[in-house]
Amino acid sequence: MRSIFFAVSLLACHQATAWSDHASLAWPMLRTDATLMQSRVVVEPLDAFLKAEAEGIAEVLTRLEIAMIEGDPEYPPTPAQLSFDASNKKDFRGRFIDALRISPRLDYGLYRQVMAGDVISPDSETLGWSDLSYLPSGDSAQERIYLPLTPGTRVSPAYILASASDEPDLGMDVGLYSNNDTDVGARYGLGEQPFGNPNLPYGSQAPLHMGFYHLDAVTELAQPSLKRTLPLWRIKQYEELARLAFASGHEYWGWRFMGWALHYVGDLTQPYHTDPLPGVDLLSALWSVVMGETNDLIQLVSNRHGVLESYQYRRVLALMHEGAWQAPLLLAISEPQTACFTPEGVVSDLTAQSVALGPGLDEVLSKRVPPLYVSDPSFEWVGYEFEADVVALISAQGGDAAIQALDNELRGHLRRFSYYLQGWITHTRALERGADQS
Ligand SMILES: [Zn+2]
């Protein structure tokens, strides 16, 4: 536990996408599970679910709102005019989006991501990133392909869960704060963005995708806005909606909501999403304040975070495209683990561990990646023209030893990611089974 004293508005390009492409990260595990791979879930548009279950949705959201207000002093209550009114028969989707306080710039339509190993017929209609998201596509998003889904057809839980687990990074949580210069920001009651740069395309989702639940008392006192992180709220919202969807026979939305929630679970397995400055001790933080070098410190952490994501994405995707499913990095994801995990364990278990692993991860990155990328505060990794060549760049300077060391470190984090993924799948199956029995 450490303290940081400097202006958190400087926590700027801490880019808050956590792992790149959550769908691909989950895929090595999901593809091995025959029951998840069965095309057995009937695709249903959001409007149909909302119309059929309006009363249940209103009840779930009211209950959750009370629990959030009681349980979290930092939670910004939902303005009364946004609460979901089941008796109003107009514009279910718009009012649902308002009630959840998510971005109205996505249409929450029906699609799935094309995964490594999928065989797609050449005349299939496909979609790209820009068909689904209004955000600029980063290095990792450009290559992705999606398929539209048709209502009434069947799709496997694996595809729903994988695709939905990346959906919050499409822009669901962007532009929601009062100083984001958006219509919803003015209405949603979330207040000013507590940290992160409001002018960066992804910047404003940071407080919803990062969870600083283990700050020490000094930091909390000096930077109380760091306490205003909200991933736990998102996880609870979607889990409760999934519970309702399964119980009322809307299996597609059960899996999809659980996929949305899984995104935040996955984000929180990454140390850079649970600690504002992993690996920076109190003395260094104070010294950098004294020396006026806090910007530098933040830039270094941001670059390490960015390099980690690029490296993870390139290593995992290359192996998946080669079909190297037995490679140690992919086995770290696919090997079965006995995992039990529900939203109740997010703070006590998941984020506590992520915080503890931060300094080790930061050290490996700082030692094994060429200094320009991780130890030079004048350099910006995110958007760097050779971002996609991250593995070759590291190998050119550090050789096999650097790759080995980074793979070792990454393997541990992927194994942890998979532990929580598997726990979440077990939890989802219990909700699905519960619905069968009722
Ligand atoms: Zn995220």
XYZ file of C-alpha atoms and ligand atoms in Angstrom:
439
model
C 0.000 0.000 0.000
C 1.349 3.311 -0.934
C 0.377 6.897 -1.025
C 0.321 9.262 -3.892
C -0.032 12.913 -3.394
C -0.128 14.447 -6.772
C -2.944 15.755 -8.848
C -4.927 12.836 -10.129
C -6.158 14.808 -13.077
C -2.725 13.960 -14.385
C -3.620 10.294 -14.463
C -4.329 10.945 -18.033
C -3.533 8.416 -20.666
C -3.755 5.517 -18.277
C -5.859 4.188 -21.084
C -8.229 1.907 -19.286
C -8.737 -0.726 -21.880
C -6.901 -3.200 -19.609
C -6.428 -6.318 -21.603
C -6.731 -5.834 -25.332
C -9.577 -7.734 -26.931
C -11.213 -9.523 -24.020
C -12.990 -11.892 -26.408
C -9.762 -13.384 -27.717
C -8.344 -13.605 -24.233
C -11.241 -15.764 -23.079
C -11.384 -17.851 -26.235
C -8.680 -20.498 -25.528
C -10.755 -21.528 -22.504
C -14.252 -21.167 -23.963
C -13.473 -23.196 -27.095
C -12.538 -26.256 -25.032
C -15.959 -26.499 -23.396
C -18.340 -28.594 -25.497
C -21.502 -27.453 -23.731
C -20.580 -23.780 -24.123
C -19.802 -24.344 -27.798
C -23.235 -25.810 -28.626
C -25.364 -23.505 -30.763
C -28.290 -23.701 -28.419
C -29.285 -20.165 -27.436
C -31.963 -18.365 -29.441
C -30.869 -14.881 -30.504
C -33.249 -12.200 -29.231
C -33.205 -8.428 -29.845
C -32.862 -6.193 -26.798
C -36.256 -4.557 -27.428
C -38.045 -7.900 -27.216
C -36.472 -8.673 -23.838
C -37.249 -5.183 -22.520
C -40.872 -5.259 -23.612
C -41.475 -8.719 -22.206
C -39.786 -8.130 -18.849
C -40.292 -4.416 -18.200
C -41.764 -4.958 -14.747
C -39.006 -7.302 -13.637
C -36.359 -4.897 -14.925
C -37.894 -1.972 -13.044
C -37.959 -4.055 -9.884
C -34.340 -5.273 -10.253
C -33.011 -1.778 -10.893
C -34.928 -0.273 -7.980
C -33.602 -2.937 -5.631
C -30.059 -2.464 -6.877
C -30.265 1.314 -6.528
C -31.226 0.977 -2.857
C -28.426 -1.530 -2.249
C -25.845 0.705 -3.952
C -26.846 3.794 -1.981
C -26.727 1.833 1.266
C -23.510 -0.005 0.481
C -21.239 2.578 -1.129
C -20.932 6.151 0.169
C -19.211 7.144 -3.079
C -22.027 5.868 -5.293
C -23.719 8.708 -7.225
C -27.479 8.016 -6.990
C -29.527 7.703 -10.165
C -31.589 10.872 -10.784
C -35.267 10.018 -10.217
C -36.291 10.926 -13.773
C -33.973 8.212 -15.145
C -35.485 5.319 -13.219
C -37.049 2.679 -15.457
C -40.837 3.018 -15.538
C -42.479 -0.276 -16.569
C -45.855 1.341 -17.179
C -44.471 3.619 -19.911
C -44.799 1.713 -23.202
C -42.685 4.055 -25.308
C -39.003 3.803 -26.253
C -38.039 0.872 -24.028
C -34.469 0.845 -25.257
C -33.786 4.546 -24.773
C -35.217 4.462 -21.276
C -33.274 1.303 -20.407
C -30.020 2.922 -21.583
C -30.845 5.951 -19.438
C -31.668 3.825 -16.414
C -28.373 1.927 -16.667
C -26.525 5.158 -17.391
C -24.626 3.739 -20.378
C -23.794 5.395 -23.682
C -26.693 5.900 -26.115
C -24.198 6.013 -28.993
C -24.141 2.197 -29.321
C -27.217 0.339 -30.535
C -26.658 -2.843 -28.465
C -27.527 -4.844 -31.562
C -27.028 -8.497 -32.388
C -23.558 -9.622 -33.445
C -20.732 -11.893 -32.491
C -16.990 -11.657 -32.918
C -15.239 -13.999 -35.348
C -12.720 -15.989 -33.321
C -9.413 -17.620 -34.318
C -10.125 -20.953 -35.960
C -13.620 -19.984 -37.172
C -14.363 -20.829 -40.756
C -16.492 -18.112 -42.320
C -18.160 -18.570 -45.659
C -16.816 -16.041 -48.191
C -20.277 -14.683 -48.912
C -21.130 -14.041 -45.259
C -21.919 -10.466 -44.416
C -19.270 -9.244 -41.974
C -18.885 -6.168 -39.801
C -15.811 -4.246 -38.724
C -14.989 -2.239 -35.605
C -16.417 0.968 -37.077
C -19.805 -0.705 -37.673
C -20.082 -1.359 -33.951
C -18.203 1.450 -32.244
C -17.959 5.215 -32.594
C -14.477 5.176 -31.059
C -11.317 5.234 -33.177
C -9.916 1.744 -33.629
C -6.593 1.213 -31.911
C -3.935 -1.192 -33.107
C -5.749 -4.226 -31.746
C -9.216 -3.363 -33.046
C -8.431 -2.908 -36.716
C -8.099 -6.600 -37.478
C -11.256 -7.807 -35.796
C -14.194 -9.151 -37.771
C -17.753 -9.562 -36.525
C -20.851 -11.307 -37.849
C -24.362 -9.908 -37.534
C -26.769 -12.307 -35.797
C -30.349 -12.861 -36.916
C -33.170 -12.967 -34.348
C -34.548 -16.465 -33.931
C -31.357 -18.246 -35.040
C -29.193 -20.093 -32.530
C -25.757 -19.199 -31.234
C -23.481 -20.772 -28.645
C -23.025 -19.364 -25.126
C -19.272 -19.277 -25.848
C -19.716 -16.757 -28.663
C -22.177 -14.638 -26.719
C -19.980 -14.535 -23.640
C -16.733 -13.866 -25.540
C -18.200 -11.133 -27.747
C -20.084 -9.434 -24.920
C -17.018 -9.502 -22.678
C -15.340 -7.037 -25.034
C -18.417 -4.870 -25.558
C -17.841 -2.364 -22.724
C -14.639 -1.310 -24.552
C -16.714 -0.370 -27.615
C -17.720 2.834 -25.834
C -20.496 1.833 -23.437
C -18.898 3.885 -20.652
C -17.495 6.819 -22.604
C -18.817 10.375 -22.187
C -20.971 9.784 -19.118
C -19.609 12.498 -16.801
C -20.883 16.037 -16.472
C -17.675 17.563 -17.854
C -17.521 15.290 -20.918
C -19.508 17.731 -23.010
C -22.257 15.227 -23.832
C -26.016 15.271 -23.457
C -26.016 12.241 -21.179
C -23.165 13.614 -19.105
C -25.437 16.510 -18.207
C -28.309 14.190 -17.256
C -26.761 11.055 -15.730
C -25.866 12.465 -12.330
C -22.410 10.878 -12.193
C -20.795 14.227 -11.445
C -17.455 15.341 -12.791
C -15.048 12.751 -14.054
C -12.982 11.951 -10.961
C -9.726 11.247 -12.812
C -8.480 10.512 -16.306
C -8.242 12.945 -19.158
C -11.768 13.934 -20.290
C -10.464 14.861 -23.735
C -9.077 11.463 -24.754
C -11.469 9.198 -26.672
C -11.233 6.403 -24.082
C -10.256 8.578 -21.138
C -13.668 9.037 -19.598
C -14.325 5.307 -19.161
C -11.361 4.970 -16.791
C -13.279 5.388 -13.501
C -15.732 2.673 -14.587
C -13.086 0.169 -15.689
C -10.604 0.682 -12.858
C -11.220 -0.169 -9.226
C -8.985 1.478 -6.624
C -10.422 -0.366 -3.633
C -7.199 -0.709 -1.664
C -5.836 2.790 -1.347
C -4.115 3.597 1.910
C -5.635 6.118 4.277
C -3.191 8.893 3.358
C -3.948 8.645 -0.343
C -7.668 8.500 0.336
C -7.355 11.687 2.311
C -5.143 13.464 -0.202
C -6.940 12.248 -3.333
C -10.490 11.305 -2.400
C -11.591 11.307 -6.030
C -9.624 8.095 -6.566
C -12.291 6.383 -4.458
C -14.941 7.190 -7.055
C -14.416 4.092 -9.183
C -17.464 2.154 -10.324
C -16.723 -1.275 -11.868
C -18.413 -3.041 -8.956
C -21.629 -1.196 -9.774
C -21.421 -2.313 -13.412
C -20.790 -5.928 -12.392
C -23.807 -5.917 -10.054
C -26.092 -4.245 -12.597
C -25.386 -6.799 -15.289
C -25.342 -9.789 -12.975
C -28.758 -8.863 -11.573
C -30.165 -8.323 -15.055
C -28.731 -11.688 -16.140
C -30.359 -13.384 -13.184
C -33.704 -11.932 -14.281
C -33.110 -12.815 -17.949
C -32.320 -16.457 -17.166
C -35.203 -16.769 -14.720
C -37.663 -15.402 -17.272
C -36.474 -17.538 -20.194
C -34.375 -14.947 -22.064
C -31.237 -17.025 -22.160
C -29.511 -14.941 -24.816
C -29.656 -11.847 -22.613
C -28.618 -13.898 -19.600
C -25.344 -14.788 -21.311
C -24.916 -11.370 -22.850
C -25.312 -9.490 -19.558
C -22.930 -11.925 -17.879
C -20.474 -11.198 -20.694
C -20.760 -7.468 -20.038
C -20.082 -8.055 -16.340
C -17.174 -10.341 -17.177
C -15.455 -7.431 -18.902
C -15.035 -5.588 -15.603
C -13.963 -8.763 -13.821
C -11.293 -9.188 -16.494
C -10.186 -5.554 -16.254
C -9.732 -5.891 -12.517
C -7.399 -8.859 -12.878
C -4.905 -6.407 -14.340
C -2.735 -4.769 -11.686
C -2.659 -1.451 -13.558
C -6.429 -1.275 -13.117
C -6.432 -1.700 -9.368
C -3.560 0.532 -8.306
C -2.925 4.011 -9.748
C 0.837 3.598 -9.614
C 2.021 0.027 -9.062
C 5.663 -0.287 -8.189
C 6.022 3.328 -7.070
C 6.747 3.573 -3.363
C 5.754 6.393 -1.091
C 9.232 7.898 -0.997
C 9.552 7.981 -4.782
C 6.091 9.474 -5.079
C 6.935 12.194 -2.560
C 10.286 12.846 -4.165
C 8.708 13.228 -7.572
C 6.260 15.749 -6.105
C 9.147 17.700 -4.586
C 11.028 17.621 -7.872
C 7.988 18.459 -9.956
C 8.302 15.186 -11.848
C 4.889 13.678 -11.232
C 3.971 13.875 -14.887
C 7.008 11.774 -15.691
C 6.025 9.119 -13.198
C 2.536 8.887 -14.618
C 3.829 8.706 -18.177
C 6.130 5.799 -17.274
C 3.332 3.830 -15.639
C 1.074 4.579 -18.568
C 3.708 3.350 -21.034
C 4.296 0.136 -19.074
C 0.566 -0.455 -18.990
C 0.408 0.135 -22.760
C 3.374 -2.107 -23.564
C 1.871 -4.896 -21.455
C -1.390 -4.726 -23.403
C 0.335 -4.648 -26.770
C 2.574 -7.552 -25.811
C -0.305 -9.622 -24.434
C -2.397 -8.980 -27.522
C 0.312 -9.789 -30.054
C 1.609 -12.913 -28.256
C -1.802 -14.419 -27.590
C -3.258 -13.617 -30.997
C -0.268 -14.931 -32.957
C -0.414 -18.248 -31.092
C -4.159 -18.486 -31.643
C -3.830 -17.862 -35.358
C -1.131 -20.527 -35.575
C -3.503 -22.889 -33.791
C -0.819 -23.386 -31.118
C -3.395 -24.210 -28.465
C -0.844 -26.231 -26.490
C 1.570 -23.294 -26.165
C 2.184 -22.438 -22.491
C 0.581 -18.989 -22.791
C -2.644 -20.431 -24.203
C -2.623 -23.366 -21.799
C -2.483 -20.847 -18.967
C -5.932 -19.749 -20.117
C -7.411 -23.087 -21.159
C -6.299 -25.357 -18.314
C -9.242 -26.103 -16.034
C -9.104 -24.613 -12.552
C -11.570 -25.115 -9.763
C -12.780 -21.587 -9.330
C -15.583 -20.174 -7.299
C -16.232 -16.498 -7.787
C -19.169 -14.111 -7.464
C -19.406 -10.302 -7.245
C -19.032 -10.603 -3.465
C -15.358 -11.528 -3.982
C -14.366 -8.595 -6.174
C -12.799 -6.465 -3.451
C -11.815 -9.048 -0.861
C -10.252 -11.447 -3.326
C -9.809 -10.283 -6.921
C -8.574 -6.699 -6.577
C -6.615 -7.362 -3.376
C -4.527 -9.903 -5.274
C -4.148 -7.691 -8.331
C -2.752 -4.899 -6.166
C -0.288 -7.301 -4.562
C 0.993 -8.434 -7.962
C 1.488 -4.921 -9.373
C 5.036 -4.149 -8.230
C 6.395 -7.471 -9.570
C 4.781 -6.935 -12.946
C 6.023 -3.362 -13.140
C 9.562 -4.476 -12.335
C 9.640 -7.148 -15.046
C 8.414 -4.644 -17.617
C 10.912 -2.007 -16.551
C 13.819 -4.486 -16.704
C 12.982 -6.456 -19.829
C 11.483 -3.965 -22.247
C 13.846 -1.525 -24.067
C 14.229 1.583 -21.864
C 12.861 3.923 -24.512
C 9.407 2.344 -24.218
C 9.113 1.937 -20.461
C 11.643 4.231 -18.791
C 11.660 7.377 -20.884
C 8.946 9.823 -19.810
C 9.265 11.813 -23.037
C 8.085 8.804 -25.034
C 4.435 7.902 -25.707
C 3.798 4.217 -26.335
C 0.082 4.422 -27.058
C -0.357 5.178 -30.740
C 3.354 4.535 -31.453
C 3.724 3.629 -35.114
C 5.491 0.339 -34.341
C 3.078 -0.742 -31.590
C 2.163 -3.880 -33.543
C 5.843 -4.920 -33.666
C 6.173 -4.942 -29.893
C 7.451 -8.527 -29.699
C 10.156 -7.972 -32.331
C 11.219 -4.698 -30.723
C 11.686 -6.350 -27.336
C 13.412 -9.373 -28.814
C 15.831 -7.221 -30.842
C 17.231 -5.663 -27.676
C 16.641 -8.224 -24.986
C 16.783 -11.445 -27.006
C 15.074 -14.681 -26.007
C 15.747 -14.017 -22.341
C 13.508 -10.946 -22.391
C 10.714 -12.782 -24.198
C 11.028 -15.680 -21.764
C 10.834 -13.384 -18.750
C 7.842 -11.477 -20.102
C 6.069 -14.683 -21.106
C 6.621 -16.077 -17.611
C 5.146 -12.990 -16.021
C 2.267 -12.830 -18.491
C 1.494 -16.516 -17.979
C 0.809 -15.933 -14.307
C -1.557 -13.089 -15.081
C -3.352 -15.056 -17.789
C -3.788 -17.952 -15.384
C -5.370 -15.592 -12.893
C -7.559 -14.070 -15.587
C -8.704 -17.582 -16.449
C -9.354 -18.450 -12.812
C -11.877 -15.619 -12.565
C -13.250 -16.330 -16.035
C -13.890 -19.939 -15.045
C -15.422 -18.864 -11.757
C -17.687 -16.485 -13.643
C -18.751 -19.248 -16.052
C -19.577 -21.512 -13.105
C -21.613 -18.682 -11.599
C -23.436 -18.114 -14.912
C -24.246 -21.808 -15.228
C -25.708 -21.757 -11.732
C -28.002 -18.882 -12.762
C -28.942 -20.779 -15.919
C -29.614 -24.005 -13.986
C -31.565 -22.128 -11.354
C -33.823 -20.966 -14.161
C -34.310 -24.586 -15.317
C -35.448 -25.640 -11.898
C -37.908 -22.875 -11.305
Zn -12.250 -2.108 -19.989
